[in-house]
Tab-separated table of C-alpha atoms in Angstrom:
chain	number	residue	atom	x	y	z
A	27	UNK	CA	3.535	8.827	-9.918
A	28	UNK	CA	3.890	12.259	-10.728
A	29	UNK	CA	3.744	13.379	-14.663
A	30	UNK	CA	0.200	11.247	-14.466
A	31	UNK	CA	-2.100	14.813	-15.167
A	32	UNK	CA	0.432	15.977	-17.913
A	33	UNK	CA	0.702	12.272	-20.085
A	34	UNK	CA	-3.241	12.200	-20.077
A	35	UNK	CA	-4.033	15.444	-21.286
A	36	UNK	CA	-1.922	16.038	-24.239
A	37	UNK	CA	-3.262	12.646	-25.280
A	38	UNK	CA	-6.799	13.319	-24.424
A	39	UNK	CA	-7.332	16.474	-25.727
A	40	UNK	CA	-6.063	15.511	-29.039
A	41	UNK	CA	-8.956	12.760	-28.697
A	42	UNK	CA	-5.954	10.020	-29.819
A	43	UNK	CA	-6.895	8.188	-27.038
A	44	UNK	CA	-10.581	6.567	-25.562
A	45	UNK	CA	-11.212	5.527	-22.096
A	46	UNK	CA	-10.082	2.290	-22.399
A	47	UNK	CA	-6.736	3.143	-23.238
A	48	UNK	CA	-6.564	5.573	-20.728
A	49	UNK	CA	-7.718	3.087	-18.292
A	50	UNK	CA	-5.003	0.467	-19.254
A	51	UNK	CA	-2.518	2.865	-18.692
A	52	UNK	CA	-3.526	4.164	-15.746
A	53	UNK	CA	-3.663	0.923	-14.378
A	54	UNK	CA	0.221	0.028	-15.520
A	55	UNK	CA	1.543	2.730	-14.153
A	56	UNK	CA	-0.373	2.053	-10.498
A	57	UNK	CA	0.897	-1.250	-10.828
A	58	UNK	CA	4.537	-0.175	-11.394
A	59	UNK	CA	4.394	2.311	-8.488
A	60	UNK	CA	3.311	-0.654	-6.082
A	61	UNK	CA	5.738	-2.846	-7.355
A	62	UNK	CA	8.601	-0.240	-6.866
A	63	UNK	CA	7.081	-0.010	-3.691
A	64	UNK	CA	7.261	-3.468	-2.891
A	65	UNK	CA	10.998	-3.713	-3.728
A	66	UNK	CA	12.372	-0.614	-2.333
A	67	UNK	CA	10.800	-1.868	1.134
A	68	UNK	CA	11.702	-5.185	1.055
A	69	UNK	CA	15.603	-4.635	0.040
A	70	UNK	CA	15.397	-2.465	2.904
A	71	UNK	CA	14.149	-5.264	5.058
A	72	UNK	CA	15.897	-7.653	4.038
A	73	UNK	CA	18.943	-6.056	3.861
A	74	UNK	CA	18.413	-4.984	7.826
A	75	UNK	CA	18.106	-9.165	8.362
A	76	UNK	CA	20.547	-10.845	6.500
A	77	UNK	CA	22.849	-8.640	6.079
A	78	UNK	CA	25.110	-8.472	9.565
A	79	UNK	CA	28.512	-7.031	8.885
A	80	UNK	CA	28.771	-6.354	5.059
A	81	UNK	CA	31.612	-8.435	3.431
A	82	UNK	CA	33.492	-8.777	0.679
A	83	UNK	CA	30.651	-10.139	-1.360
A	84	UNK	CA	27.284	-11.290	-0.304
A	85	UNK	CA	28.029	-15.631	0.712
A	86	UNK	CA	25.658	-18.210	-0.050
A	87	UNK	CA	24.128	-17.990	3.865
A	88	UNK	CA	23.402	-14.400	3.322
A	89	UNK	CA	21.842	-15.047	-0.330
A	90	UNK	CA	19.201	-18.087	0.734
A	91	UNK	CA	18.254	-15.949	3.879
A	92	UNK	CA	17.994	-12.669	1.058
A	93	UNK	CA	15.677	-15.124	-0.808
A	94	UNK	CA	14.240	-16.644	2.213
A	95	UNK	CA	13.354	-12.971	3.713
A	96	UNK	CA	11.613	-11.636	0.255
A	97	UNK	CA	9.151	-14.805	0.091
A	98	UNK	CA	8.114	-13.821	3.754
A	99	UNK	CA	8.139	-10.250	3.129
A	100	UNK	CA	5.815	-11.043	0.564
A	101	UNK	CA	3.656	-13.750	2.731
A	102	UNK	CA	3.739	-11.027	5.567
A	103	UNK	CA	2.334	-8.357	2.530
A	104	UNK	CA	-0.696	-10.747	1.676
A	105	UNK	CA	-1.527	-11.581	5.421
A	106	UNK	CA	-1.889	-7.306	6.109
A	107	UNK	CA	-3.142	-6.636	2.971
A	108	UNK	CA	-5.993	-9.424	4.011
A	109	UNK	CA	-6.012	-7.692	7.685
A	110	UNK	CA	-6.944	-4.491	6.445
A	111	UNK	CA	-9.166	-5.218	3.620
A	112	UNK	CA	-11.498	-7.410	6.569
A	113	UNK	CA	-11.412	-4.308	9.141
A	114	UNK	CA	-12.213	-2.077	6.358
A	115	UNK	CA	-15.198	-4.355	5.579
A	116	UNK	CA	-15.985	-4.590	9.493
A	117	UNK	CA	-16.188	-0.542	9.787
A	118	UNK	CA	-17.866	-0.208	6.842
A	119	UNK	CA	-20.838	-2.686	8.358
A	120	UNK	CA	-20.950	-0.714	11.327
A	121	UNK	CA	-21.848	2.825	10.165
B	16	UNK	CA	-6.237	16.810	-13.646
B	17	UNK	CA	-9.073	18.970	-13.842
B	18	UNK	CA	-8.044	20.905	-17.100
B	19	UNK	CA	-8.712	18.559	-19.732
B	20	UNK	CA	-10.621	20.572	-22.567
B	21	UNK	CA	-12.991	18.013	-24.064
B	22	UNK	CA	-16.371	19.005	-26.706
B	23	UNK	CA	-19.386	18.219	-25.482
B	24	UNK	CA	-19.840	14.759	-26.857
B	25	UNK	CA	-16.987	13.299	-24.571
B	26	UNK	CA	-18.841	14.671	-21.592
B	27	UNK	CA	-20.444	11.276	-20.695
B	28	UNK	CA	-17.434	9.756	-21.381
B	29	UNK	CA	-14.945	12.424	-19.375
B	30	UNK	CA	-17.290	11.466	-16.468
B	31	UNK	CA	-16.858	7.707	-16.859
B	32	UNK	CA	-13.234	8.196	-16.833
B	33	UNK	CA	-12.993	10.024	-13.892
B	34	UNK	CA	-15.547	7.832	-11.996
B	35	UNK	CA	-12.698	4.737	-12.928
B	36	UNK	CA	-9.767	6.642	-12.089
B	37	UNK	CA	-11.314	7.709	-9.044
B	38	UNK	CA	-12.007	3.727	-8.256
B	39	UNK	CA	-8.161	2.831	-9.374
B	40	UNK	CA	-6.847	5.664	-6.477
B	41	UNK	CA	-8.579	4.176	-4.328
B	42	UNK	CA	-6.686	0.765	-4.661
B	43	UNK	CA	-3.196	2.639	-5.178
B	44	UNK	CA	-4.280	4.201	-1.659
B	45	UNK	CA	-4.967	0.933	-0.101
B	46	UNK	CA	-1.679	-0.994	-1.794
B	47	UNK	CA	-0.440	1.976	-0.216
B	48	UNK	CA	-0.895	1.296	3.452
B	49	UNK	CA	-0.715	-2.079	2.942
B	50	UNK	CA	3.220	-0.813	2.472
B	51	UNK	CA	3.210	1.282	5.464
B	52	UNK	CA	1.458	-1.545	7.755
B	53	UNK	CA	3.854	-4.368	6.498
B	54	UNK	CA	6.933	-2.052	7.004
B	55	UNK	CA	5.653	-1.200	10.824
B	56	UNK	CA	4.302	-4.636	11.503
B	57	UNK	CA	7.488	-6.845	9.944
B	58	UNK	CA	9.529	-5.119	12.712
B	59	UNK	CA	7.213	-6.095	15.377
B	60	UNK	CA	6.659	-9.570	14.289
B	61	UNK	CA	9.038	-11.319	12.043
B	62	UNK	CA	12.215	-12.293	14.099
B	63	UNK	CA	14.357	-14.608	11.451
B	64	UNK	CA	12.640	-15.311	8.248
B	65	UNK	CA	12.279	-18.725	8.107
B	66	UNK	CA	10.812	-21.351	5.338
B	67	UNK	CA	7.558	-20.427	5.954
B	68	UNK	CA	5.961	-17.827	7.736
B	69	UNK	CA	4.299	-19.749	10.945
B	70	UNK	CA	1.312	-19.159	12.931
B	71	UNK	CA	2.063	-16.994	15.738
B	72	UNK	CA	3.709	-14.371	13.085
B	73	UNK	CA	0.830	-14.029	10.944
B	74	UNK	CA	-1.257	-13.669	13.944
B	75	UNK	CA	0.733	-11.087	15.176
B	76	UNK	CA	0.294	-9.150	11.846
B	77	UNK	CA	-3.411	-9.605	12.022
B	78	UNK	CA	-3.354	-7.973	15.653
B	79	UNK	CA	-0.666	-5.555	14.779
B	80	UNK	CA	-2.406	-4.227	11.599
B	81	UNK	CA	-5.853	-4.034	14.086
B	82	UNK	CA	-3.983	-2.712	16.857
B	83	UNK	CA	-2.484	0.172	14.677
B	84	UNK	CA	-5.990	1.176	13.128
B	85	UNK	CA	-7.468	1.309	16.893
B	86	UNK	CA	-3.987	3.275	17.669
B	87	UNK	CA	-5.048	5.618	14.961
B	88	UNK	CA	-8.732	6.223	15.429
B	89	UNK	CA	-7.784	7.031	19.279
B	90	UNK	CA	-5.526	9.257	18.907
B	91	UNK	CA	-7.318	11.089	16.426
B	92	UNK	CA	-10.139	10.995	18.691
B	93	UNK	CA	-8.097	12.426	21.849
B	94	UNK	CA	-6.427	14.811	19.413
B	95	UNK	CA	-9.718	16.418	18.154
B	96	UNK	CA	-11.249	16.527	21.410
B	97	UNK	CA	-7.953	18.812	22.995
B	98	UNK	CA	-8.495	20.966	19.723
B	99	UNK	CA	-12.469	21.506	20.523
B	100	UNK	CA	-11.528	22.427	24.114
B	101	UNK	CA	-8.393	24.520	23.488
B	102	UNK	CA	-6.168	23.189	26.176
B	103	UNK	CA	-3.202	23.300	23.895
């Protein structure tokens, strides 16, 4: 995420670029962090499950669990993600 | 981010701008513990990934998220009350 300040305001201040723009692009490059996120984390995960004693290559038991583990890893996203989002909501209703 | 050198017309809109981007942080921050709850709470609830992710699991990431939030606020708690009374 870092070079965000430095992009926008060479841009800005030469008034090339309105809000909207800026907007779209901000919201690219947040969506590219999070998915870098997301797949640095869950090669690390999944790596840590399917991936016992590293072999010569990677079999076809260790590839369905690799595919296997990164649908979960991405069911087990949704559920917290969902989890959060409702106890956020629930603290916010009690202040 | 706060040296942009706009005229006085793009005031309003300089504003606007930093009212969204403020809004758009505050999702990156919340994708952003999503990350760090799923990374703690896969390790305490998902044993072998199977075809679909059953029912004790998710509840166990529903009470593991809740269980590190309450985890959180009480040590924070505890923490700031042994700051206030200086006993270390």
């Amino acid at each position: 995420m870092d070079g965000f300040g430095s992009d926008f305001s060479s841009a800005a201040g030469s008034g090339k670029m309105d809000t909207g723009t800026i907007m779209e692009q901000v919201k690219v490059q947040i969506a590219v962090a999070n998915a870098q996120e997301l797949l640095q984390r869950m090669t690390d995960k999944c790596f840590k499950k399917c991936i016992g004693k590293p072999g010569g290559t990677l079999d076809n038991s260790e590839q369905k669990c690799i595919a296997m583990c990164m649908d979960r890893y991405m069911d087990a996203w949704n559920t917290v993600s969902r989890a959060y989002n409702s106890r956020l909501q629930r603290e916010r209703a009690r202040i | 981010m706060a040296d942009f050198d706009f005229n006085s017309s793009e005031k309003a809109d300089t504003a606007e701008l930093q009212k969204m981007i403020a809004v758009e942080q505050q999702k990156a921050q919340f994708q952003a513990q999503v990350h760090n709850f799923t990374d703690v709470c896969w390790d305490k609830c998902v044993e072998k990934p199977s075809s679909k992710l059953d029912s004790r699991t998710e509840t166990c990431l529903v009470s593991c998220v809740e269980r590190f939030i309450d985890t959180t606020l009480t040590i924070t708690n505890r923490f700031t009350q042994m700051v206030q009374k200086g006993t270390h």
